[in-house]
Amino acid sequence: MSDNIQTVTVLSKTTWTPNLFSFTVSRPDSFKFTAGQFVRLGVNPSQLQYYKQQAEVSGAAMEEVADEALNEDIFRAYSIVSSPFDEVLEFFSIVIPDGAFTSQLQHLQVGDELLLNTMPFGFLTLARYQKPLPKDLWLLATGTGLAPFLSMLQDLKTWEDYEHIVLAYSARSLEELAYIEKIQSLQEDFGSLVESPAKLTFIPIVTREPVEGALTERLPKLLLDGTLQERAGVALDIDSTHAMLCGNPDMVEDTKEALKTLGLVMNRRGEGNIAVENYW
């Protein structure tokens, strides 16, 4: 096993919907990351308690329950939900029915062991912005693309550096809008610890059912017709806006193009407005 691979233990699991769940794992003492980065997590399905319990119930040998294809380490990339300063690591996952990784990960139970590659990856971090200077931060997410933004919003430096933070979070249904209570407490839990904190505006978007207080159109349309800016009370400005996108590739591509149409530019070598992460 690589020196970068460490075993971590599942400490908790939260099921949001049949296809969305979060879980926390122990954090190795030496592990460090920057808010917005992702890591590679590994699972060996044959080692999960779920399969061992299946074997006990059926009276079958373990080998009959977990075939050879399941007895291997499968790794996938996951953005970290938790703050860089938390004592545990939290992740937000979707279940892809035929996915080799998530179809197994949905069986996680407290006490299961996973593998963590302790080398963090990714450049969807606020440190990438050198110009324009921090003022207005737009965090645009769909689904589990919310994860890196929650990490940033649990870092006091984010609250210190910006004047306005807009978090627009889009899901298909109300039940898929995970972490709502956490989002609604961020200003008090973290902003209150800073002398002149940013003002956080949270804009929920639900595209497939009417929900009171939520917008209903896709992010690109809301940006192009000005609805999102009006709801936020903040303008998009090439001289003051940092815009970060994370979620499904179609959203990221279409929203990126919408922002470019509105005059913003991609962030390259530290300069520019738009930073993106495709989340699968």
Backbone as numpy.savetxt, mean C-alpha at the origin, in Angstrom:
# Nx Ny Nz CAx CAy CAz Cx Cy Cz
20.23 -20.67 2.29 19.39 -19.47 2.29 20.27 -18.22 2.29
19.88 -17.21 1.50 20.65 -15.97 1.40 20.75 -15.28 2.75
21.84 -14.55 2.95 22.02 -13.79 4.19 20.93 -12.74 4.35
20.33 -12.30 3.21 19.29 -11.28 3.28 17.92 -11.84 3.67
17.78 -13.16 3.69 16.49 -13.79 3.97 16.39 -14.12 5.45
15.34 -13.59 6.09 15.11 -13.91 7.50 13.69 -14.43 7.68
13.52 -15.27 8.68 12.20 -15.81 8.99 11.45 -14.84 9.90
10.19 -14.55 9.56 9.35 -13.70 10.39 8.07 -14.46 10.73
7.44 -14.06 11.83 6.26 -14.77 12.33 5.02 -13.90 12.18
3.94 -14.50 11.71 2.67 -13.79 11.56 2.09 -13.51 12.95
1.81 -12.24 13.22 1.32 -11.82 14.54 -0.18 -11.55 14.56
-0.74 -11.13 13.41 -2.17 -10.85 13.35 -2.63 -10.88 11.90
-3.94 -11.03 11.72 -4.52 -11.01 10.38 -5.88 -10.34 10.44
-6.14 -9.46 9.48 -7.43 -8.77 9.39 -8.02 -9.05 8.02
-9.22 -9.59 7.98 -9.90 -9.85 6.71 -10.88 -8.72 6.44
-10.67 -7.99 5.34 -11.55 -6.87 4.97 -12.73 -7.35 4.13
-12.43 -8.17 3.13 -13.44 -8.77 2.26 -12.93 -10.18 1.94
-13.73 -11.00 1.24 -13.22 -12.33 0.87 -11.92 -12.27 0.05
-11.66 -11.12 -0.58 -10.47 -11.03 -1.43 -9.44 -10.00 -0.97
-9.66 -9.39 0.18 -8.72 -8.39 0.70 -8.42 -8.68 2.16
-7.14 -8.69 2.52 -6.78 -8.90 3.92 -5.46 -8.20 4.22
-5.23 -7.95 5.49 -3.98 -7.39 5.98 -3.39 -8.33 7.01
-2.09 -8.23 7.21 -1.46 -9.06 8.24 -0.21 -8.36 8.73
0.16 -8.66 9.97 1.39 -8.13 10.54 2.34 -9.29 10.83
3.63 -8.97 10.75 4.66 -9.98 11.06 5.70 -9.33 11.97
6.47 -10.16 12.62 7.57 -9.66 13.46 8.59 -8.94 12.58
9.28 -7.99 13.18 10.27 -7.20 12.43 11.68 -7.52 12.92
12.53 -7.98 12.01 13.92 -8.24 12.41 14.58 -6.96 12.95
15.37 -7.09 13.97 15.97 -5.92 14.65 16.76 -5.03 13.70
17.43 -5.61 12.74 18.33 -4.84 11.89 17.64 -4.29 10.63
16.35 -4.59 10.46 15.68 -4.23 9.21 15.29 -2.75 9.18
15.71 -2.05 8.14 15.38 -0.64 7.97 14.82 -0.42 6.57
13.87 0.52 6.45 13.31 0.86 5.15 12.82 2.30 5.19
12.57 2.85 4.02 12.03 4.20 3.89 10.55 4.09 3.54
9.71 4.93 4.12 8.28 4.91 3.84 8.04 4.99 2.34
7.24 4.04 1.82 6.96 3.97 0.40 7.66 2.82 -0.29
8.65 2.22 0.37 9.39 1.12 -0.26 8.64 -0.20 -0.10
9.09 -1.20 -0.89 8.51 -2.53 -0.79 9.60 -3.56 -0.52
9.16 -4.74 -0.10 10.08 -5.85 0.16 9.55 -7.10 -0.55
10.38 -8.11 -0.58 9.95 -9.39 -1.13 9.66 -10.34 0.05
8.42 -10.83 0.06 7.98 -11.79 1.07 7.90 -13.17 0.45
8.27 -14.17 1.24 8.22 -15.54 0.75 7.35 -16.43 1.61
6.70 -17.40 0.97 5.90 -18.38 1.70 6.19 -19.76 1.13
6.28 -20.74 2.02 6.32 -22.14 1.61 4.97 -22.74 2.04
4.04 -22.92 1.10 2.69 -23.34 1.47 2.64 -24.60 2.32
3.55 -25.54 2.06 3.49 -26.80 2.80 3.77 -26.61 4.29
4.34 -25.44 4.65 4.65 -25.18 6.06 3.53 -24.43 6.78
2.49 -24.02 6.06 1.40 -23.28 6.69 0.55 -24.21 7.56
0.08 -23.66 8.68 -0.76 -24.45 9.59 -2.01 -24.97 8.89
-2.53 -24.20 7.96 -3.75 -24.57 7.25 -3.63 -25.96 6.64
-2.50 -26.23 5.96 -2.33 -27.52 5.30 -2.08 -28.64 6.30
-1.38 -28.29 7.37 -1.17 -29.31 8.40 -2.49 -29.70 9.06
-3.38 -28.70 9.24 -4.70 -28.97 9.81 -5.55 -29.78 8.85
-5.41 -29.48 7.55 -6.15 -30.25 6.55 -5.73 -31.72 6.59
-4.45 -31.94 6.79 -3.95 -33.31 6.85 -4.52 -34.03 8.06
-4.57 -33.32 9.19 -5.09 -33.94 10.42 -6.57 -34.28 10.27
-7.32 -33.36 9.67 -8.77 -33.58 9.51 -9.04 -34.75 8.58
-8.28 -34.83 7.51 -8.52 -35.87 6.51 -7.89 -37.20 6.90
-6.95 -37.12 7.86 -6.25 -38.34 8.23 -5.22 -38.76 7.20
-4.99 -37.86 6.25 -4.03 -38.17 5.18 -2.62 -37.79 5.60
-1.69 -38.34 4.92 -0.30 -37.94 5.14 -0.10 -36.54 4.61
0.81 -35.82 5.23 1.07 -34.45 4.81 1.40 -34.39 3.32
2.11 -35.38 2.83 2.53 -35.35 1.43 1.33 -35.42 0.49
0.23 -36.04 0.97 -0.95 -36.16 0.12 -1.73 -34.86 0.06
-1.61 -34.06 1.11 -2.35 -32.80 1.16 -1.58 -31.70 0.45
-0.30 -31.61 0.73 0.54 -30.59 0.08 1.39 -31.29 -0.97
1.02 -31.12 -2.23 1.77 -31.79 -3.29 3.12 -31.11 -3.49
3.91 -31.65 -4.38 5.27 -31.15 -4.56 5.32 -29.68 -4.95
4.32 -29.24 -5.73 4.32 -27.85 -6.20 4.18 -26.87 -5.04
3.60 -27.34 -3.93 3.39 -26.45 -2.78 4.61 -26.41 -1.86
5.49 -27.36 -2.02 6.64 -27.44 -1.11 7.84 -26.70 -1.70
7.66 -25.39 -1.87 8.74 -24.55 -2.36 8.51 -23.12 -1.90
9.57 -22.35 -1.85 9.47 -20.95 -1.42 9.04 -20.09 -2.60
7.93 -19.37 -2.42 7.40 -18.48 -3.45 7.53 -17.06 -2.94
8.15 -16.18 -3.71 8.36 -14.79 -3.27 7.57 -13.82 -4.14
7.03 -12.77 -3.52 6.36 -11.68 -4.23 6.69 -10.37 -3.54
6.56 -9.28 -4.29 6.83 -7.95 -3.75 5.61 -7.38 -3.03
5.84 -6.77 -1.87 4.78 -6.15 -1.08 5.24 -4.81 -0.52
4.46 -3.75 -0.77 4.73 -2.48 -0.10 4.39 -2.62 1.38
5.07 -1.85 2.19 4.90 -1.91 3.64 3.90 -0.86 4.09
2.90 -1.27 4.85 1.88 -0.36 5.38 2.41 0.41 6.58
3.18 -0.24 7.40 3.56 0.33 8.69 4.60 1.44 8.54
4.70 2.23 9.59 5.70 3.29 9.67 7.10 2.68 9.71
8.10 3.41 9.21 9.48 2.93 9.34 9.91 2.76 10.79
9.13 3.30 11.72 9.50 3.26 13.14 8.68 2.26 13.94
7.73 1.56 13.29 6.92 0.58 13.99 7.74 -0.64 14.40
7.28 -1.31 15.44 7.98 -2.50 15.91 7.59 -3.75 15.12
6.48 -3.67 14.37 6.05 -4.79 13.53 5.93 -4.30 12.10
5.83 -5.24 11.17 5.65 -4.91 9.75 4.25 -5.32 9.33
3.56 -4.42 8.64 2.20 -4.70 8.20 2.13 -4.66 6.68
1.29 -5.56 6.13 1.13 -5.66 4.68 -0.36 -5.76 4.33
-0.71 -5.33 3.13 -2.09 -5.28 2.65 -2.12 -6.08 1.35
-2.98 -7.11 1.29 -2.93 -8.04 0.17 -4.29 -8.28 -0.46
-4.27 -8.49 -1.77 -5.45 -8.94 -2.50 -5.26 -10.42 -2.81
-6.36 -11.16 -2.85 -6.30 -12.57 -3.22 -6.53 -12.68 -4.72
-5.53 -13.16 -5.43 -5.68 -13.45 -6.86 -5.96 -14.95 -6.96
-7.18 -15.35 -7.38 -7.59 -16.76 -7.30 -6.58 -17.75 -7.85
-5.97 -17.44 -8.99 -5.00 -18.37 -9.58 -3.56 -17.98 -9.28
-3.38 -17.01 -8.40 -2.03 -16.55 -8.09 -1.28 -17.54 -7.21
-0.10 -17.89 -7.62 0.68 -18.89 -6.86 0.95 -18.42 -5.44
1.08 -17.10 -5.27 1.43 -16.56 -3.95 0.19 -16.22 -3.13
-0.65 -15.32 -3.65 -1.76 -14.82 -2.82 -2.81 -15.88 -2.55
-2.97 -16.85 -3.47 -3.94 -17.91 -3.21 -3.50 -18.77 -2.04
-2.20 -18.78 -1.75 -1.69 -19.48 -0.57 -1.69 -18.57 0.66
-1.35 -17.30 0.42 -1.23 -16.37 1.55 -2.56 -16.15 2.26
-3.67 -16.32 1.54 -4.97 -16.12 2.17 -5.22 -17.11 3.31
-4.45 -18.20 3.35 -4.61 -19.20 4.41 -3.77 -18.89 5.65
-3.08 -17.74 5.65 -2.23 -17.39 6.78 -2.98 -17.44 8.10
-2.30 -17.91 9.12 -2.82 -17.88 10.48 -1.74 -17.33 11.41
-2.17 -16.78 12.53 -1.22 -16.30 13.53 -0.30 -17.46 13.93
0.98 -17.19 13.92 1.97 -18.21 14.25 2.67 -18.80 13.03
2.08 -18.63 11.86 2.75 -19.09 10.64 4.05 -18.31 10.44
4.97 -18.92 9.71 6.24 -18.26 9.41 6.34 -17.93 7.93
6.85 -16.73 7.64 7.12 -16.29 6.28 8.60 -15.96 6.17
9.04 -15.75 4.93 10.42 -15.35 4.68 10.43 -13.89 4.24
11.34 -13.12 4.78 11.47 -11.70 4.44 12.85 -11.45 3.87
12.88 -10.92 2.64 14.15 -10.43 2.09 14.36 -9.03 2.66
15.38 -8.86 3.47 15.55 -7.61 4.22 16.19 -6.50 3.39
16.28 -6.69 2.09 16.76 -5.63 1.20 15.53 -4.91 0.64
15.24 -3.66 1.11 14.07 -2.95 0.59 14.32 -2.42 -0.81
13.23 -2.27 -1.56 13.32 -1.81 -2.95 12.36 -0.65 -3.17
12.54 0.05 -4.28 11.55 1.02 -4.72 11.93 2.46 -4.49
11.45 3.32 -5.40 11.76 4.74 -5.36 10.50 5.60 -5.20
9.38 4.98 -4.78 8.17 5.75 -4.50 8.30 6.31 -3.08
9.29 7.19 -2.92 9.57 7.78 -1.62 9.61 9.29 -1.75
9.32 9.98 -0.68 9.29 11.45 -0.73 10.68 12.03 -0.92
11.71 11.27 -0.58 13.08 11.76 -0.74 13.44 11.98 -2.20
12.69 11.39 -3.12 13.00 11.55 -4.54 12.73 12.98 -5.02
11.89 13.72 -4.29 11.54 15.07 -4.71 12.56 16.09 -4.23
13.23 16.73 -5.17 14.14 17.82 -4.86 13.59 19.16 -5.36
12.86 19.11 -6.45 12.24 20.30 -7.02 10.99 19.88 -7.76
9.83 20.53 -7.51 9.63 21.66 -6.59 9.80 21.24 -5.14
10.01 22.22 -4.29 10.12 21.97 -2.86 8.77 21.52 -2.31
8.74 20.81 -1.18 7.49 20.27 -0.64 6.48 21.37 -0.30
5.27 21.21 -0.81 4.16 22.07 -0.42 2.86 21.27 -0.42
2.42 20.87 -1.63 1.18 20.11 -1.75 1.49 18.68 -2.18
1.04 17.71 -1.39 1.29 16.30 -1.68 -0.03 15.61 -2.02
-0.10 15.07 -3.23 -1.28 14.32 -3.68 -0.92 12.84 -3.71
-1.66 12.03 -2.96 -1.46 10.59 -2.91 -2.69 9.94 -3.52
-2.53 9.33 -4.70 -3.65 8.79 -5.46 -3.52 7.27 -5.54
-4.48 6.55 -4.95 -4.35 5.11 -4.80 -5.62 4.37 -5.21
-5.43 3.17 -5.74 -6.53 2.22 -5.87 -6.15 0.96 -5.12
-7.15 0.33 -4.49 -6.95 -0.97 -3.85 -5.78 -1.02 -2.90
-4.98 -2.07 -3.03 -3.86 -2.26 -2.11 -2.72 -1.28 -2.38
-2.86 -0.46 -3.44 -1.89 0.60 -3.68 -1.90 1.66 -2.59
-2.85 1.56 -1.67 -2.89 2.45 -0.51 -1.69 2.24 0.42
-1.14 1.03 0.42 -0.13 0.64 1.42 1.02 1.62 1.59
1.75 1.98 0.52 2.90 2.86 0.75 2.51 4.23 1.26
1.31 4.68 0.93 0.87 6.00 1.38 0.53 6.00 2.87
0.00 4.89 3.36 -0.23 4.78 4.80 1.09 4.83 5.55
2.12 4.21 4.98 3.44 4.25 5.61 3.95 5.69 5.68
3.82 6.42 4.58 4.27 7.83 4.55 3.51 8.68 5.57
2.21 8.41 5.71 1.38 9.22 6.60 1.55 8.85 8.07
2.36 7.83 8.33 2.72 7.51 9.71 4.17 7.89 10.00
4.71 8.74 9.15 6.06 9.26 9.32 5.94 10.76 9.60
6.40 11.21 10.75 6.20 12.62 11.15 6.82 13.60 10.16
7.87 13.19 9.48 8.53 14.09 8.54 7.57 14.52 7.42
6.68 13.62 7.02 5.70 13.96 5.98 4.82 15.11 6.45
4.40 15.06 7.69 3.53 16.10 8.25 4.28 17.41 8.44
5.55 17.32 8.69 6.38 18.52 8.88 6.68 19.22 7.56
6.88 18.44 6.51 7.40 19.00 5.27 6.34 19.65 4.38
5.09 19.21 4.49 4.05 19.69 3.56 3.04 20.60 4.25
2.37 21.42 3.42 1.27 22.26 3.91 -0.08 21.56 3.73
-0.25 20.93 2.58 -1.49 20.21 2.28 -1.15 18.80 1.82
-1.93 17.83 2.31 -1.83 16.45 1.83 -3.23 16.02 1.40
-3.34 15.55 0.18 -4.61 15.03 -0.34 -4.45 13.54 -0.57
-5.27 12.74 0.11 -5.28 11.30 -0.10 -6.58 10.93 -0.79
-6.50 10.55 -2.05 -7.67 10.08 -2.80 -7.53 8.57 -2.98
-8.51 7.84 -2.49 -8.42 6.38 -2.41 -9.65 5.79 -3.09
-9.43 5.04 -4.17 -10.52 4.53 -4.99 -10.66 3.02 -4.86
-11.92 2.58 -4.72 -12.23 1.16 -4.67 -13.55 0.92 -5.40
-13.84 -0.33 -5.68 -15.08 -0.63 -6.41 -16.31 -0.55 -5.52
-16.16 -0.95 -4.26 -17.30 -0.97 -3.34 -16.89 -0.40 -1.99
-17.88 -0.06 -1.18 -17.60 0.50 0.14 -16.80 -0.47 1.00
-17.13 -1.75 0.94 -16.43 -2.72 1.80 -14.96 -2.86 1.40
-14.63 -2.50 0.16 -13.23 -2.58 -0.27 -12.41 -1.37 0.13
-13.06 -0.35 0.69 -12.31 0.80 1.22 -11.77 0.41 2.60
-10.62 -0.19 2.61 -10.03 -0.67 3.87 -9.34 0.48 4.60
-9.09 0.27 5.87 -8.30 1.20 6.70 -8.98 2.57 6.91
-10.28 2.66 6.73 -10.94 3.96 6.84 -10.76 4.58 8.23
-10.94 3.78 9.27 -10.79 4.31 10.63 -9.37 4.81 10.86
-8.41 4.08 10.36 -7.01 4.49 10.51 -6.77 5.81 9.79
-7.27 5.91 8.56 -7.09 7.13 7.78 -7.69 8.32 8.51
-8.87 8.13 9.06 -9.57 9.23 9.72 -8.89 9.67 11.02
-8.02 8.82 11.55 -7.33 9.18 12.80 -5.90 9.68 12.57
-5.45 9.69 11.31 -4.06 10.04 11.03 -3.71 11.47 11.45
-4.61 12.41 11.16 -4.33 13.82 11.49 -4.10 13.98 12.99
-4.95 13.34 13.78 -4.81 13.45 15.24 -3.62 12.65 15.75
-3.45 11.43 15.22 -2.42 10.54 15.76 -1.00 10.97 15.38
-0.86 11.59 14.20 0.49 11.95 13.73 0.64 13.45 13.52
-0.34 14.08 12.87 -0.25 15.52 12.66 -0.16 16.30 13.95
-0.83 15.81 14.98 -0.85 16.53 16.26 0.50 16.53 16.96
1.40 15.68 16.49 2.73 15.59 17.11 3.73 16.57 16.49
3.26 17.32 15.48 4.12 18.26 14.75 3.64 19.68 15.01
4.59 20.61 15.11 4.24 21.99 15.48 3.31 22.66 14.47
3.63 22.60 13.19 2.77 23.19 12.15 2.49 22.12 11.11
1.57 21.20 11.41 1.39 20.03 10.54 0.66 20.37 9.24
0.86 19.53 8.26 0.07 19.61 7.04 -1.40 19.36 7.36
-2.27 19.88 6.52 -3.70 19.57 6.63 -4.00 18.42 5.68
-4.54 17.33 6.24 -4.87 16.16 5.42 -6.33 16.22 4.97
-6.54 16.08 3.67 -7.89 15.95 3.11 -8.02 14.56 2.52
-8.98 13.79 3.05 -9.21 12.43 2.56 -10.43 12.42 1.64
-10.23 11.88 0.44 -11.32 11.83 -0.54 -11.56 10.37 -0.93
-12.61 9.74 -0.41 -12.93 8.37 -0.81 -13.64 8.37 -2.17
-13.34 7.35 -2.97 -13.96 7.19 -4.28 -14.46 5.75 -4.39
-15.74 5.58 -4.68 -16.32 4.24 -4.86 -16.99 4.21 -6.23
-16.49 3.34 -7.11 -16.88 3.43 -8.52 -18.07 2.57 -8.93
-18.45 1.58 -8.11 -19.50 0.66 -8.58 -20.75 0.64 -7.72
-20.83 1.54 -6.76 -22.07 1.67 -5.99 -22.10 3.06 -5.37
-23.31 3.62 -5.21 -23.40 4.95 -4.60 -23.12 4.89 -3.10
-22.22 5.76 -2.64 -21.89 5.84 -1.21 -21.88 7.30 -0.81
-22.62 7.61 0.24 -22.72 9.00 0.68 -21.34 9.56 1.03
-21.04 10.72 0.47 -19.77 11.38 0.75 -18.62 10.95 -0.13
-18.83 9.93 -0.95 -17.76 9.43 -1.82 -18.00 9.88 -3.26
-16.93 10.17 -3.97 -17.03 10.42 -5.40 -17.18 9.08 -6.12
-17.64 9.13 -7.39 -17.98 7.87 -8.06 -17.22 7.62 -9.36
-16.61 8.64 -9.93 -15.92 8.46 -11.21 -14.47 7.99 -10.99
-13.84 7.53 -12.07 -12.44 7.12 -12.00 -11.54 8.35 -11.81
-10.39 8.12 -11.23 -9.47 9.22 -10.92 -9.12 10.10 -12.11
-8.83 9.55 -13.29 -8.47 10.44 -14.40 -9.58 11.44 -14.74
-10.82 10.96 -14.77 -11.94 11.85 -15.09 -12.11 12.92 -14.01
-11.99 12.52 -12.74 -12.14 13.47 -11.64 -11.08 14.56 -11.69
-9.90 14.20 -12.17 -8.84 15.20 -12.31 -9.08 16.11 -13.50
-9.43 15.52 -14.63 -9.57 16.30 -15.86 -10.74 17.28 -15.80
-11.83 16.91 -15.10 -12.95 17.85 -15.01 -12.88 18.75 -13.77
-11.81 18.59 -12.97 -11.58 19.48 -11.84 -12.32 19.11 -10.56
-13.09 18.01 -10.60 -13.87 17.63 -9.42 -12.98 17.32 -8.22
-11.89 16.61 -8.47 -11.01 16.21 -7.36 -10.34 17.43 -6.74
-9.88 18.33 -7.58 -9.24 19.54 -7.07 -10.22 20.40 -6.27
-11.47 20.46 -6.76 -12.48 21.24 -6.05 -12.78 20.64 -4.69
-12.92 19.31 -4.64 -13.20 18.63 -3.37 -12.02 18.82 -2.40
-10.81 18.78 -2.93 -9.63 18.92 -2.09 -9.40 20.35 -1.63
-9.88 21.30 -2.42 -9.61 22.71 -2.11 -8.16 23.07 -2.35
-7.50 22.29 -3.22 -6.09 22.51 -3.53 -5.93 22.41 -5.05
-5.19 23.34 -5.63 -4.95 23.32 -7.07 -3.74 22.46 -7.40
-3.73 21.93 -8.62 -2.53 21.25 -9.13 -1.66 22.30 -9.81
-0.40 22.38 -9.38 0.47 23.45 -9.85 1.86 22.88 -10.08
2.40 23.12 -11.25 3.73 22.58 -11.58 4.80 23.07 -10.61
4.57 24.21 -9.96 5.57 24.78 -9.04 5.39 24.37 -7.59
4.32 23.60 -7.27 4.09 23.28 -5.86 3.58 21.87 -5.60
3.27 21.10 -6.64 2.61 19.81 -6.47 3.57 18.64 -6.57
3.47 17.74 -5.60 4.07 16.41 -5.69 2.89 15.43 -5.80
2.84 14.65 -6.86 1.74 13.70 -7.08 2.29 12.29 -7.17
1.78 11.42 -6.30 2.25 10.03 -6.28 1.08 9.11 -6.59
1.31 8.12 -7.46 0.28 7.20 -7.91 0.69 5.77 -7.59
-0.24 5.00 -7.03 0.05 3.59 -6.77 -1.25 2.80 -6.84
-1.21 1.71 -7.61 -2.41 0.88 -7.75 -2.34 0.06 -9.01
-3.51 -0.28 -9.57 -3.49 -1.12 -10.75 -2.92 -0.35 -11.94
-2.26 -1.06 -12.86 -1.54 -0.39 -13.94 -2.40 0.51 -14.82
-3.66 0.13 -15.06 -4.54 0.96 -15.88 -4.78 2.31 -15.22
-5.04 2.29 -13.91 -5.24 3.55 -13.19 -3.99 4.40 -13.24
-2.85 3.77 -12.97 -1.60 4.52 -12.93 -1.32 5.18 -14.28
-1.47 4.43 -15.35 -1.18 4.96 -16.69 -2.14 6.08 -17.06
-3.44 5.84 -16.85 -4.45 6.84 -17.24 -4.36 8.09 -16.38
-4.11 7.92 -15.09 -4.03 9.07 -14.20 -2.76 9.87 -14.46
-1.67 9.17 -14.76 -0.42 9.84 -15.12 -0.64 10.72 -16.35
-1.32 10.19 -17.36 -1.58 10.96 -18.57 -2.50 12.14 -18.29
-3.47 11.95 -17.40 -4.36 13.06 -17.03 -3.57 14.18 -16.36
-2.68 13.82 -15.45 -1.87 14.83 -14.77 -0.94 15.56 -15.75
-0.42 14.83 -16.71 0.44 15.46 -17.72 -0.39 16.43 -18.59
-1.61 16.04 -18.89 -2.51 16.92 -19.65 -2.76 18.22 -18.90
-2.78 18.11 -17.56 -3.03 19.28 -16.71 -1.76 20.10 -16.46
-0.66 19.69 -17.07 0.55 20.51 -17.00 1.65 20.01 -16.09
1.40 18.91 -15.35 2.44 18.37 -14.48 3.39 17.50 -15.29
4.58 17.26 -14.76 5.60 16.50 -15.49 6.12 15.36 -14.62
6.63 14.32 -15.26 7.19 13.18 -14.55 8.43 13.60 -13.76
8.60 13.01 -12.59 9.77 13.29 -11.77 10.94 12.46 -12.27
12.00 13.14 -12.69 13.20 12.45 -13.17 14.42 13.13 -12.55
15.30 12.31 -12.01 16.52 12.80 -11.37 16.20 13.87 -10.31
15.10 13.65 -9.61 14.76 14.55 -8.50 13.89 15.72 -8.85
13.71 16.01 -10.13 12.91 17.17 -10.52 11.63 16.74 -11.22
10.53 17.41 -10.90 9.25 17.10 -11.52 8.21 16.69 -10.50
6.98 16.54 -10.97 5.83 16.40 -10.08 5.36 14.97 -9.83
5.42 14.11 -10.85 4.69 12.84 -10.81 5.63 11.66 -10.56
5.28 10.85 -9.56 5.99 9.59 -9.28 4.97 8.47 -9.24
5.33 7.29 -9.80 4.36 6.21 -9.91 4.93 4.88 -9.45
4.01 3.98 -9.08 4.37 2.59 -8.78 3.23 1.72 -9.28
3.53 0.81 -10.20 2.53 -0.18 -10.62 2.51 -1.27 -9.56
1.30 -1.60 -9.07 1.28 -2.46 -7.90 1.07 -3.94 -8.21
1.10 -4.32 -9.47 1.21 -5.74 -9.79 1.56 -5.88 -11.24
